[in-house]
Short mmCIF file of C-alpha atoms in Angstrom, two decimals:
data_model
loop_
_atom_site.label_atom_id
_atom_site.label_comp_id
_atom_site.label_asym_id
_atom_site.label_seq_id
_atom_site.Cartn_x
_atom_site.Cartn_y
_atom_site.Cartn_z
CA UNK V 234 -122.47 -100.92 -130.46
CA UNK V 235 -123.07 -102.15 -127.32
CA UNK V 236 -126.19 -103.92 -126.38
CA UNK V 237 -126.47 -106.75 -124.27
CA UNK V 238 -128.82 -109.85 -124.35
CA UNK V 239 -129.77 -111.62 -121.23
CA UNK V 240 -126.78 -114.11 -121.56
CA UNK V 241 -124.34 -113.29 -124.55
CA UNK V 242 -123.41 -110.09 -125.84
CA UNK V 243 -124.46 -109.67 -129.69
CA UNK V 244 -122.90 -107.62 -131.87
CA UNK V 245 -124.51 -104.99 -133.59
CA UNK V 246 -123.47 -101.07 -135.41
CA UNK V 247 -122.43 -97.74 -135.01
CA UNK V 248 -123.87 -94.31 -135.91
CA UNK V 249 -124.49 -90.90 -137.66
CA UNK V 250 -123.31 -87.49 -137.34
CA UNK V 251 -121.55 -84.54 -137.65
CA UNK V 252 -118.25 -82.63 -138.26
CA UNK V 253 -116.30 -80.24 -135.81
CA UNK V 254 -112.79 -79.40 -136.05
CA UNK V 255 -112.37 -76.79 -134.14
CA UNK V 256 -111.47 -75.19 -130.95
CA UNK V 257 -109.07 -72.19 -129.24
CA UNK V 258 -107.46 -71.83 -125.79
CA UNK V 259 -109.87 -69.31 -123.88
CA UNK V 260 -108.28 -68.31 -120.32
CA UNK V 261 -110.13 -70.12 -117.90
CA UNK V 262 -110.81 -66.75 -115.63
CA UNK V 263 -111.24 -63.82 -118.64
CA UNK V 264 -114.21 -65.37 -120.52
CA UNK V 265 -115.43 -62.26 -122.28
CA UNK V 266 -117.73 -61.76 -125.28
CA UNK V 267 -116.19 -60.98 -128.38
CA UNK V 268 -115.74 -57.07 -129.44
CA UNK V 269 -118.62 -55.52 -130.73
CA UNK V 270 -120.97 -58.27 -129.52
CA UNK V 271 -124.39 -57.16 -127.86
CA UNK V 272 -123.90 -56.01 -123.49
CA UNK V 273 -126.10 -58.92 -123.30
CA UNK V 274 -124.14 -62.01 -124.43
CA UNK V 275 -122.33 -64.02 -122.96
CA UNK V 276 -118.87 -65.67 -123.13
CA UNK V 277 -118.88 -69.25 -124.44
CA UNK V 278 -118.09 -70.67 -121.12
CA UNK V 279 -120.82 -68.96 -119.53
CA UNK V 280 -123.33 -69.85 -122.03
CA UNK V 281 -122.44 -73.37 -121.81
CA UNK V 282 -122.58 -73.72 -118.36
CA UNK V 283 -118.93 -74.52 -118.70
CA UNK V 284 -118.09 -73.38 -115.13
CA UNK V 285 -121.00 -74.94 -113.64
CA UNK V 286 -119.72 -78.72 -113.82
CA UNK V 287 -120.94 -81.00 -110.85
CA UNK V 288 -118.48 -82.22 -108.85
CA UNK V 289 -119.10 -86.14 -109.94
CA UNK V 290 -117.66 -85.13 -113.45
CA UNK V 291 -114.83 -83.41 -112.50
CA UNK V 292 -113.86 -86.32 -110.37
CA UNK V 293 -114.46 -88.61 -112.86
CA UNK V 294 -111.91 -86.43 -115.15
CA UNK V 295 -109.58 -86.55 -112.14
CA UNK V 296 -109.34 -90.16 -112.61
CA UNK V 297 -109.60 -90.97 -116.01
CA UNK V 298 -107.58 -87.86 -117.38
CA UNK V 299 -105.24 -87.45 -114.48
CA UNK V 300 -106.26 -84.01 -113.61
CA UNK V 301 -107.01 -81.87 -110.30
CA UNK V 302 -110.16 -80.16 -109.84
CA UNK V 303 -109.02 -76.82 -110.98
CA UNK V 304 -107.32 -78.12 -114.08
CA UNK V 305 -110.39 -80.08 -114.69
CA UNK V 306 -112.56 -76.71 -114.15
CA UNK V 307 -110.09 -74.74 -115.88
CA UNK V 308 -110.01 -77.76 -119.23
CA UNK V 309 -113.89 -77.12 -119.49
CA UNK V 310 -113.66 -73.41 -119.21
CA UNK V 311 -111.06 -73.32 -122.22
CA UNK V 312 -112.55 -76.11 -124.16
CA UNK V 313 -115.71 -73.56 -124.50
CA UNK V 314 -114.09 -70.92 -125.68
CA UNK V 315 -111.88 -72.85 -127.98
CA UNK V 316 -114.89 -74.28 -129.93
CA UNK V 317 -116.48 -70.69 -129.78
CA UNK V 318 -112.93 -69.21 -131.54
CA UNK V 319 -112.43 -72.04 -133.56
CA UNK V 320 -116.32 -71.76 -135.19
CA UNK V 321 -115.23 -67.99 -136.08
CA UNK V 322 -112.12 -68.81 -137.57
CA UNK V 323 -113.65 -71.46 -139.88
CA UNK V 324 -116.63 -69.05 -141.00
CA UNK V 325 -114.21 -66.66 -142.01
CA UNK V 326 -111.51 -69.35 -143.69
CA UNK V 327 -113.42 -70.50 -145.44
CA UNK V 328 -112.27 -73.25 -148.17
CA UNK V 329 -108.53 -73.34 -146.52
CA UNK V 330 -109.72 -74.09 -143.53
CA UNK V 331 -108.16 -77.63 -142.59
CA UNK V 332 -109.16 -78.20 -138.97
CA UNK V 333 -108.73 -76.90 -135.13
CA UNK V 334 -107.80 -78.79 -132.16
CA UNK V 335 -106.75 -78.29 -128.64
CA UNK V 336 -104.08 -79.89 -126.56
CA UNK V 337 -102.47 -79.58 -122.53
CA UNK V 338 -104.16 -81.20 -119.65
CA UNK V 339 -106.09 -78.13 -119.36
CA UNK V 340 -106.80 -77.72 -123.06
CA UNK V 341 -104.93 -74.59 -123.11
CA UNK V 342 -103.88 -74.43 -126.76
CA UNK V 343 -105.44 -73.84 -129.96
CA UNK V 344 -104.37 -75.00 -133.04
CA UNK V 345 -106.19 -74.08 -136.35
CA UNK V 346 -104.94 -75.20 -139.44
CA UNK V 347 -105.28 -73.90 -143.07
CA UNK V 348 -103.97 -74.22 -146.73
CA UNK V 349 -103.10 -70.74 -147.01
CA UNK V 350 -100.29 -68.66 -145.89
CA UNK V 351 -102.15 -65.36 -145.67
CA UNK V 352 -104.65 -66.28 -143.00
CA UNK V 353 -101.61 -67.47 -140.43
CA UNK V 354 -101.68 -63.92 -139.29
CA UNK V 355 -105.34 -63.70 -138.76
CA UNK V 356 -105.20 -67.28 -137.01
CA UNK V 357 -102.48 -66.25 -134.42
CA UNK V 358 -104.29 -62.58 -133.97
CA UNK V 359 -107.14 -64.35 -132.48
CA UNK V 360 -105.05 -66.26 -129.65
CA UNK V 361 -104.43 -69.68 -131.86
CA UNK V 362 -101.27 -71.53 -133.08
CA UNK V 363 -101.59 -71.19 -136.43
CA UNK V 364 -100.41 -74.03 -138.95
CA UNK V 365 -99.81 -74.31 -142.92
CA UNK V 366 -100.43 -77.53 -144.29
CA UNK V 367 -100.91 -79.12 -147.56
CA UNK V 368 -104.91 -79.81 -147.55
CA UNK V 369 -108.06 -78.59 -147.03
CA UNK V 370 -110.53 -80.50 -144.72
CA UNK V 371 -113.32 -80.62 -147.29
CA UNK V 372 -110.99 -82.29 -149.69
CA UNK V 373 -109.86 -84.75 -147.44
CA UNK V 374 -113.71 -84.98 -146.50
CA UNK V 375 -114.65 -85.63 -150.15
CA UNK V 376 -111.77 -87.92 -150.00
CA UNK V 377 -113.36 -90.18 -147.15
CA UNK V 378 -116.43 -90.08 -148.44
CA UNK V 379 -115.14 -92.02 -151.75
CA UNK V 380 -113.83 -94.49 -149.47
CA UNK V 381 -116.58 -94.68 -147.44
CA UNK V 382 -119.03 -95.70 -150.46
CA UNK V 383 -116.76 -99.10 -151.47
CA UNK V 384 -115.86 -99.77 -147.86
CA UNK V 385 -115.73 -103.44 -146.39
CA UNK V 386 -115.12 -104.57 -142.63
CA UNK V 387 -111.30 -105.30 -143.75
CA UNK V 388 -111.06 -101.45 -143.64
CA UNK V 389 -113.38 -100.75 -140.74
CA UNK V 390 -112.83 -97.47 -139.51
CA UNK V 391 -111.67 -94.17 -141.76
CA UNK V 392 -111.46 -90.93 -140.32
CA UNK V 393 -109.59 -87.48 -141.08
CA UNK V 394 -106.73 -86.49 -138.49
CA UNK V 395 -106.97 -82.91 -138.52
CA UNK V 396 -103.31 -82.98 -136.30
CA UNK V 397 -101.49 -85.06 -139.39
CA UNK V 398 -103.62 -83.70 -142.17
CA UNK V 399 -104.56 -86.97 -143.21
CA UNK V 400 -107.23 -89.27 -143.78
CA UNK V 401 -106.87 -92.27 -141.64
CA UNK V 402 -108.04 -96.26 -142.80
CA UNK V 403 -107.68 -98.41 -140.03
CA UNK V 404 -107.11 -101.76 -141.51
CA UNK V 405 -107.43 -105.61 -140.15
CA UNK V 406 -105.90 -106.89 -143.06
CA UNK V 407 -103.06 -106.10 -144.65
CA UNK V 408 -102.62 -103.86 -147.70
CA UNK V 409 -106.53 -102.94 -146.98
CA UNK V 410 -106.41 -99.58 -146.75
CA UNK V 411 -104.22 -99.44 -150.32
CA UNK V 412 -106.52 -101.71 -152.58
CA UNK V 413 -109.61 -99.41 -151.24
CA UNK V 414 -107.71 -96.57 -152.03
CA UNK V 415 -106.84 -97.48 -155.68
CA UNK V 416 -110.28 -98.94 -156.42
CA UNK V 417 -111.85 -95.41 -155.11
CA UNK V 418 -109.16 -93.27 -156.96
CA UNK V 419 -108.19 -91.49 -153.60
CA UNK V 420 -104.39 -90.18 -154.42
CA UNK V 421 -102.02 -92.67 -151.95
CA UNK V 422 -100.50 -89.37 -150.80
CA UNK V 423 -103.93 -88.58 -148.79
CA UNK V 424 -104.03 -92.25 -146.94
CA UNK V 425 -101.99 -93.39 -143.69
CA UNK V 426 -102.79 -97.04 -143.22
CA UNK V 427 -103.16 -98.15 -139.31
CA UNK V 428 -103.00 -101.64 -139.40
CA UNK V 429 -105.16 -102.83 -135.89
CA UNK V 430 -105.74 -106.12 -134.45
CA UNK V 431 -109.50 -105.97 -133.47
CA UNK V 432 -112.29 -104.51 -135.19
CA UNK V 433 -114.82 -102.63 -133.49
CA UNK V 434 -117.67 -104.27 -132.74
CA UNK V 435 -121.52 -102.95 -131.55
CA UNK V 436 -121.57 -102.63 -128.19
CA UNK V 437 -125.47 -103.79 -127.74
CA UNK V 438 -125.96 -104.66 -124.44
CA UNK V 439 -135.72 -91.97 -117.60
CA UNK V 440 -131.65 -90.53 -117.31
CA UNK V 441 -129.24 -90.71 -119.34
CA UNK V 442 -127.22 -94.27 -118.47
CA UNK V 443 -129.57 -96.37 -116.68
CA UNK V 444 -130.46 -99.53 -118.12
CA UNK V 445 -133.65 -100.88 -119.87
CA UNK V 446 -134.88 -103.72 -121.72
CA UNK V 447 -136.01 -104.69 -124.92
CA UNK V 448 -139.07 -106.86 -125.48
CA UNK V 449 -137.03 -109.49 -127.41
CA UNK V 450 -134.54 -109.77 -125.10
CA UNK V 451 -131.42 -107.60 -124.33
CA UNK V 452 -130.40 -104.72 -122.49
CA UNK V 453 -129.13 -100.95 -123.87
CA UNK V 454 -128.93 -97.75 -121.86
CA UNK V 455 -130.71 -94.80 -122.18
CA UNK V 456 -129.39 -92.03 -124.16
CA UNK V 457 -131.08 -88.87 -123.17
CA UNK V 458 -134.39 -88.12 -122.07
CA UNK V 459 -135.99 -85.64 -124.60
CA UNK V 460 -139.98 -84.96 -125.29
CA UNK V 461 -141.87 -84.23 -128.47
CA UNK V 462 -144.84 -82.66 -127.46
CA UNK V 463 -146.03 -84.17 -124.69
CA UNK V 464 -144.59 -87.06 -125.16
CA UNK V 465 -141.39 -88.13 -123.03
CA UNK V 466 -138.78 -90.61 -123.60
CA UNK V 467 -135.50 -90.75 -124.93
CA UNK V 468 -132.87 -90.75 -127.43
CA UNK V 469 -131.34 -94.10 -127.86
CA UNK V 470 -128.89 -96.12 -130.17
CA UNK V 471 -130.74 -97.77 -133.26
CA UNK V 472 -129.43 -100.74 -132.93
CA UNK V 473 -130.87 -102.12 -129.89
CA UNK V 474 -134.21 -102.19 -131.18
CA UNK V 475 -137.30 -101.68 -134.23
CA UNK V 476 -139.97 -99.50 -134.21
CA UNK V 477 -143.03 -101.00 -132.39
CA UNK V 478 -140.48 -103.16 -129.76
CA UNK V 479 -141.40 -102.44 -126.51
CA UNK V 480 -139.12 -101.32 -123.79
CA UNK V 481 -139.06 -101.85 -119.91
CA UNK V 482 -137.08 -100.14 -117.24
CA UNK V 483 -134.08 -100.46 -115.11
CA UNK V 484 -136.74 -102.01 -112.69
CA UNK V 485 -138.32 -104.19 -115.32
CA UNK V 486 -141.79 -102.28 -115.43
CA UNK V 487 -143.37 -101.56 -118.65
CA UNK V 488 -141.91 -98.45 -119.83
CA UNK V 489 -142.61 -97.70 -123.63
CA UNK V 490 -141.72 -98.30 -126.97
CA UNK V 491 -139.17 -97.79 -129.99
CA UNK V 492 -141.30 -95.11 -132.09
CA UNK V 493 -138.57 -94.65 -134.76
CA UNK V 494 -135.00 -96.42 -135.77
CA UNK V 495 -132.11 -96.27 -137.97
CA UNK V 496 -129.33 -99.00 -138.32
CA UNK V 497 -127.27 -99.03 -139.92
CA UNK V 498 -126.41 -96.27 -141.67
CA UNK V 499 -126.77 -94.19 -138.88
CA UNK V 500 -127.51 -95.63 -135.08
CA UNK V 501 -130.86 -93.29 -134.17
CA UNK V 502 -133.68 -94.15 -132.34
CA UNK V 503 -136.32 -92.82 -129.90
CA UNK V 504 -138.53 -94.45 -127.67
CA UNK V 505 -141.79 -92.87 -125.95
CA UNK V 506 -142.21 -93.76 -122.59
CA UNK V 507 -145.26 -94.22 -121.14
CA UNK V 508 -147.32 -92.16 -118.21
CA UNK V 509 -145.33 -93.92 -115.30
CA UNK V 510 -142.22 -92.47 -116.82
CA UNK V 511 -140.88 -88.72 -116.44
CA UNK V 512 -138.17 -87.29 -118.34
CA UNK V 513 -135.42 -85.60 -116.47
CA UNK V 514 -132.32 -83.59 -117.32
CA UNK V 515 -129.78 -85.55 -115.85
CA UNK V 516 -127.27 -88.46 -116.78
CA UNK V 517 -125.91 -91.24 -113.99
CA UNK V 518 -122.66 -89.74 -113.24
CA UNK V 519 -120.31 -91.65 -111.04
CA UNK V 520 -121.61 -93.08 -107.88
CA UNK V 521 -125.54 -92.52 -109.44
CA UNK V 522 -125.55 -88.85 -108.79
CA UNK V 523 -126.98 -86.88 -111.31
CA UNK V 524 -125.10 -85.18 -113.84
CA UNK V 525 -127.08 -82.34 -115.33
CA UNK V 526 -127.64 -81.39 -119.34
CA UNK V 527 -127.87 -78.09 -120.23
CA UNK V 528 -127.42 -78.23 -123.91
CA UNK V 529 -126.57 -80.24 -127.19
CA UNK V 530 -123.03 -77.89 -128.43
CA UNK V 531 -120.83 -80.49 -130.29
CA UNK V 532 -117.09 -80.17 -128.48
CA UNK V 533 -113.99 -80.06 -130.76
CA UNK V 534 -111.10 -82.62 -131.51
CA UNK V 535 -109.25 -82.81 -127.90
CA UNK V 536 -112.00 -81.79 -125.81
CA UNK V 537 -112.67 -84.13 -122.75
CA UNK V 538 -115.81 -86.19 -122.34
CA UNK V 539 -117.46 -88.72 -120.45
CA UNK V 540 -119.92 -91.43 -121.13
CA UNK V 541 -122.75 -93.37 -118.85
CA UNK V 542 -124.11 -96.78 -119.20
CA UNK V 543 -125.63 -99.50 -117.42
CA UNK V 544 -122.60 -101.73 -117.70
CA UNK V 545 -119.68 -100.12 -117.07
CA UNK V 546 -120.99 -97.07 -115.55
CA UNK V 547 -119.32 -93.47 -116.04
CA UNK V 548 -115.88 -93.31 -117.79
CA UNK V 549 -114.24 -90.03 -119.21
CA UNK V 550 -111.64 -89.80 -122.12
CA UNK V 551 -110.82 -87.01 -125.01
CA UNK V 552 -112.72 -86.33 -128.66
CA UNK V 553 -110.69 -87.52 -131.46
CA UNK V 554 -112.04 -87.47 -134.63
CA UNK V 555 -115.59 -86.50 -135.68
CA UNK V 556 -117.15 -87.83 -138.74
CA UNK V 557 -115.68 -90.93 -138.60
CA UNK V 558 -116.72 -94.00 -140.61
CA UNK V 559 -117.02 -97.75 -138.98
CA UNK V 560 -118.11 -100.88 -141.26
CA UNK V 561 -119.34 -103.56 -139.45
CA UNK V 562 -120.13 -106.92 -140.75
CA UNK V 563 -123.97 -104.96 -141.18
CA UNK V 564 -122.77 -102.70 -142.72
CA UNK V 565 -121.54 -99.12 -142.62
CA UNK V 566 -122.73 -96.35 -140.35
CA UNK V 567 -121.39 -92.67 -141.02
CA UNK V 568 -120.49 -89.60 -139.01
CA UNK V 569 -120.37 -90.64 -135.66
CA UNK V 570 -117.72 -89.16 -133.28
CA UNK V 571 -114.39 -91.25 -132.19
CA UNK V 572 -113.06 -91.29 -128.71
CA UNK V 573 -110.99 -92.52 -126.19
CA UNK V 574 -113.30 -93.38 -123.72
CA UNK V 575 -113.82 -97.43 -122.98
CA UNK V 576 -117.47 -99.36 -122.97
CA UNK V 577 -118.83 -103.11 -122.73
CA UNK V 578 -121.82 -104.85 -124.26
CA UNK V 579 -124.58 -103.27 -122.30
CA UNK V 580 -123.20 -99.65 -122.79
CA UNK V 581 -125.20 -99.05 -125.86
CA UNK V 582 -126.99 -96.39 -126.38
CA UNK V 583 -125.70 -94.88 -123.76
CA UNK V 584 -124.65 -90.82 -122.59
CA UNK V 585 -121.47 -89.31 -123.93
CA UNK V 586 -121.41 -85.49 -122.04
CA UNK V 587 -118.79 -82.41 -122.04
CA UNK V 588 -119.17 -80.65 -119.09
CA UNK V 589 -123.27 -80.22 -119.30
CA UNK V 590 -123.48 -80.28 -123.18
CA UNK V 591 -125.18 -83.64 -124.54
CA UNK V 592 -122.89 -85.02 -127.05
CA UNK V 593 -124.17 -88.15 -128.59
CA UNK V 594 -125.15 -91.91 -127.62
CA UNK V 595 -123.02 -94.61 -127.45
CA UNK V 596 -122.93 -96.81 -130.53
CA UNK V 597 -119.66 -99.35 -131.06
CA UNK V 598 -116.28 -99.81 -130.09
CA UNK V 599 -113.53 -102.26 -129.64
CA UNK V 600 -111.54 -103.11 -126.35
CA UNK V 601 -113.29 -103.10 -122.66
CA UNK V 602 -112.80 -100.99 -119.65
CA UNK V 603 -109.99 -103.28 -117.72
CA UNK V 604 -107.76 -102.60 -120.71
CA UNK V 605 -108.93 -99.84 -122.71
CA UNK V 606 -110.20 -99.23 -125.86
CA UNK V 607 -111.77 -97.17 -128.23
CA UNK V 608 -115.77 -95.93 -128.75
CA UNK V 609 -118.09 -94.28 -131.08
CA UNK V 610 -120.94 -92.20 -130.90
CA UNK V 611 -124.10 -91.09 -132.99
CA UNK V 612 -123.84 -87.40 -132.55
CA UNK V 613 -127.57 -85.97 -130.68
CA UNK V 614 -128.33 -83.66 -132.79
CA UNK V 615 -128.97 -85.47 -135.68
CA UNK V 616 -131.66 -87.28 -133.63
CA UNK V 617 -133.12 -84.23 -132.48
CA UNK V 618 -133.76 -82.77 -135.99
CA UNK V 619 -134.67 -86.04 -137.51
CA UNK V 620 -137.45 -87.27 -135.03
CA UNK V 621 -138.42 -83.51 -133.88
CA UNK V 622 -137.37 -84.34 -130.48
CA UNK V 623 -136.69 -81.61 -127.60
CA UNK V 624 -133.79 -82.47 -125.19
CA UNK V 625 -134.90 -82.29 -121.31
CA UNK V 626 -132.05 -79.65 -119.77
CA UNK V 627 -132.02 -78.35 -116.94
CA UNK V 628 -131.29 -74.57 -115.14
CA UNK V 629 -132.51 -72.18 -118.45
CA UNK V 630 -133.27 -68.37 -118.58
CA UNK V 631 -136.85 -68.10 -118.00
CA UNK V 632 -136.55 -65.31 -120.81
CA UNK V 633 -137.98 -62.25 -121.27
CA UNK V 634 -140.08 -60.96 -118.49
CA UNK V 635 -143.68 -59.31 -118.62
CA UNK V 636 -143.75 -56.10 -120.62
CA UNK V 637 -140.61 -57.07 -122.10
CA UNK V 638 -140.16 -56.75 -126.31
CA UNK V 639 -140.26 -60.68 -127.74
CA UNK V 640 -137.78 -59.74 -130.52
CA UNK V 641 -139.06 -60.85 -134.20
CA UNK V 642 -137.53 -62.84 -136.66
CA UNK V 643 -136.88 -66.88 -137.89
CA UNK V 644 -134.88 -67.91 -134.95
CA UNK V 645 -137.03 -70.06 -132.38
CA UNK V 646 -136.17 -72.11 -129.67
CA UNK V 647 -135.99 -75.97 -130.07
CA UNK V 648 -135.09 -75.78 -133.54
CA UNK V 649 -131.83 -77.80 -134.23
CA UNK V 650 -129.44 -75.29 -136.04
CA UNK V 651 -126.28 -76.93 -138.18
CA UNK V 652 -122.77 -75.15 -138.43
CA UNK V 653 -123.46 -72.33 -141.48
CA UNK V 654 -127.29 -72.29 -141.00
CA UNK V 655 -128.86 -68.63 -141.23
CA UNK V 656 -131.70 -66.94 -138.67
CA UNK V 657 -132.68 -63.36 -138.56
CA UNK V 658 -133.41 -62.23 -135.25
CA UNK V 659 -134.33 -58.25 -134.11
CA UNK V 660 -134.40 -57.64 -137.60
CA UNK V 661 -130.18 -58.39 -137.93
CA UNK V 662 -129.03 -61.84 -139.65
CA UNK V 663 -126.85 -64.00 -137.91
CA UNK V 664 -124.91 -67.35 -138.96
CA UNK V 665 -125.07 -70.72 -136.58
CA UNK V 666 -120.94 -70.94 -135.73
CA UNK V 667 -121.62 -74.33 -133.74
CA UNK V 668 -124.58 -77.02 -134.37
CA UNK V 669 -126.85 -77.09 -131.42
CA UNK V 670 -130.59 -76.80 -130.67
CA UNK V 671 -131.93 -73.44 -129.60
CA UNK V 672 -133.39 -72.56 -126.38
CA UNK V 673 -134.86 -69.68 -124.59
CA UNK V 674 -131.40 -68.22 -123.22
CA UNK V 675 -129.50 -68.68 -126.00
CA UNK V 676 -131.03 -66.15 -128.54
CA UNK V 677 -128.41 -65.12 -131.16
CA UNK V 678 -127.31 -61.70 -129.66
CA UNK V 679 -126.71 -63.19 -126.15
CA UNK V 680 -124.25 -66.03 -127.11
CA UNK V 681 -121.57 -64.78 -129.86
CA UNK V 682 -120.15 -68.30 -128.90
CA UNK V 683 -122.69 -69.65 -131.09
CA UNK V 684 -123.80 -66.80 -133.66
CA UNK V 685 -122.03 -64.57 -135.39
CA UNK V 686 -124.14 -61.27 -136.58
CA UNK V 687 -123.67 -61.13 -140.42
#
């Protein structure tokens, strides 16, 4: 976590979350729908707004990833697609599946893994390198969560590596990650010890990555502005502050309150901002400009993404494991999202964004941004459906228009929908291929990327 008091940076947690493995190399220019999908929907990319990036973020991937403009436009473009393909081939794997990533500077390959040889065929049919390997992600899953429940900060971090097909325990002491292994019963043959030298820490320190103040003392940065009802404010990281602290703004006037908060076990909060303050759809992107959110799609293993905060500003690095697990000496917090990108007490709380889709706030880490290091954060959506919260985006389809058929069925717009989850909609059935939270424009037969029609 990464909150900052007026004079020392405290240490705090990390967050909650979510599980994506997946992802496949779409061509940057031929983002089609799928066959057989409604003339109405739309390719992944499209939907996502994936070709639509602001200039300030693809700069910011220049630097930090090492890319030109058109590779960075071209990385987005596939990494939506990927996801999209990668969500279809895990609905239809099923058990075997064991995981999807994408690699290249412009995310151009696929890989999906599984357990059995018979779906290779079906994996490289739809475009992806296909891989055998020895086991399944839920076991590995199942796996982590064993360790997770006897978990100490001498093993603080476990995650699974879809790429080795192994579940990770990053240890600060020696012979750690083997004496939580035995005690769980976790077979030695699932476990690759990483011995590291620093633990993470919490990074504690209305638009996504300005600053604001807690009542006690301290400074986090804003997540992302949402509303429930008509109420605005924003999602935050749990640890920088309780229900009923007040809040004030990057200018120091009165701004709200913490309404609800988690930590740890997950990082989640939301505060409601007063009448002074409006919600936008933006984050700070580099240089202040705004950086505009256009959806909550969790990205795959690989994908790029770039954070905000009032520290350290805007700083871009890659997705590496989801679900991960971080002890701190508060304890444990589950499921929040490791990446490459670097943050400093102050950063907390703060904007992590993939091209336009909201991706989570920022909740620990270890290293800084002169030398690198490593972050976490609590996935959005989670927030969202726990708190009923509404995330502000910007540029939506009006929908339909007057005289136009409003299509029946469970489906509805604002309603956070997991990986799996079922809607009907027109009177056909369709499963959620990638958690998000519906909005008008994104009704099941218009983005294949995100339901398939069962």
């Amino acid at each position: 976590m990464l909150r900052r008091h007026a004079r020392a940076a405290c240490t705090a947690l990390a967050a909650a979350g979510m599980v994506l493995a997946g992802l496949q190399a779409g061509s940057a220019t031929a983002a089609q729908p799928s066959p057989g999908t409604s003339p109405g929907a739309q390719s992944a990319a499209r939907a996502l707004g994936a070709a639509d990036a602001r200039p300030e973020l693809l700069a910011a991937m220049g630097r930090d990833l090492g890319l030109t403009r058109a590779q960075a436009e071209r990385r987005l473009v596939n990494e939506a697609e990927a996801g999209a393909t990668a969500a279809r081939l895990r609905d239809r794997l099923g058990a075997s599946f064991a995981g999807a990533w994408v690699d290249g500077a412009e995310s151009g390959t696929l890989t999906v893994a599984t357990t059995r040889a018979a779906e290779l065929d079906a994996i490289r049919a739809s475009g992806a390198t296909a891989r055998l390997v020895g086991h399944d992600l839920a076991a590995l899953d199942r796996a982590k969560a064993a360790l997770d429940r006897a978990a100490d900060a001498s093993a603080p971090v476990r995650y699974v590596d879809v790429r080795a097909n192994v579940l990770v325990v990053e240890e600060v002491r020696p012979g750690a990650a083997a004496r939580l292994a035995a005690a769980t019963g976790v077979p030695a043959r699932l476990v690759r010890a990483v011995r590291v030298a620093e633990a993470p820490r919490p990074l504690y320190d209305l638009r996504g990555g300005d600053a604001y103040y807690m009542g006690g003392g301290g400074r986090c940065s804003v997540g992302f502005p949402v509303t429930r009802g008509t109420t605005q404010g924003f999602a935050t990281a749990g640890h920088c502050g309780r229900a009923g602290q007040s809040t004030s703004g990057f200018n120091q006037v009165a701004q709200g309150s913490f309404q609800a908060s988690v930590f740890p076990g997950n990082d989640m909060a939301w505060v409601a901002a007063n009448s002074s303050w409006t919600a936008t759809p933006y984050v700070k992107g580099s240089g202040g400009a705004n950086v505009q959110v256009s959806g909550s799609v969790l990205q795959p293993v690989g994908a790029s993404v770039c954070r905000s905060g009032s520290t350290t500003g805007w700083h871009c690095g890659t997705i590496q494991q989801h679900n991960t697990s971080v002890t701190y000496a508060e304890g444990t917090v589950g499921g929040v999202t490791r990446t490459t990108v670097c943050a400093e007490p102050g950063d907390s709380g703060g904007s992590y964004i993939s091209g336009s889709q909201a991706q989570g706030v920022t909740s620990g880490g270890s290293g800084n941004c002169s030398s690198g290091g490593t972050t976490y954060f609590q996935p959005l959506n989670p927030i969202l459906s726990a708190y009923g919260l509404t995330l502000r985006t910007g540029g939506t389809d009006p929908g339909p228009g007057p005289g136009e058929p409003q299509p029946g069925g469970t489906w509805k717009a604002g309603t956070v929908y997991a990986a799996g989850a079922t809607v009907t909609y027109g009177g056909a059935t369709y499963r959620c291929l990638q958690g998000h939270q519906a909005q008008t424009g994104w009704e099941p037969p218009a983005v294949p990327s995100l339901w398939q029609r069962v």
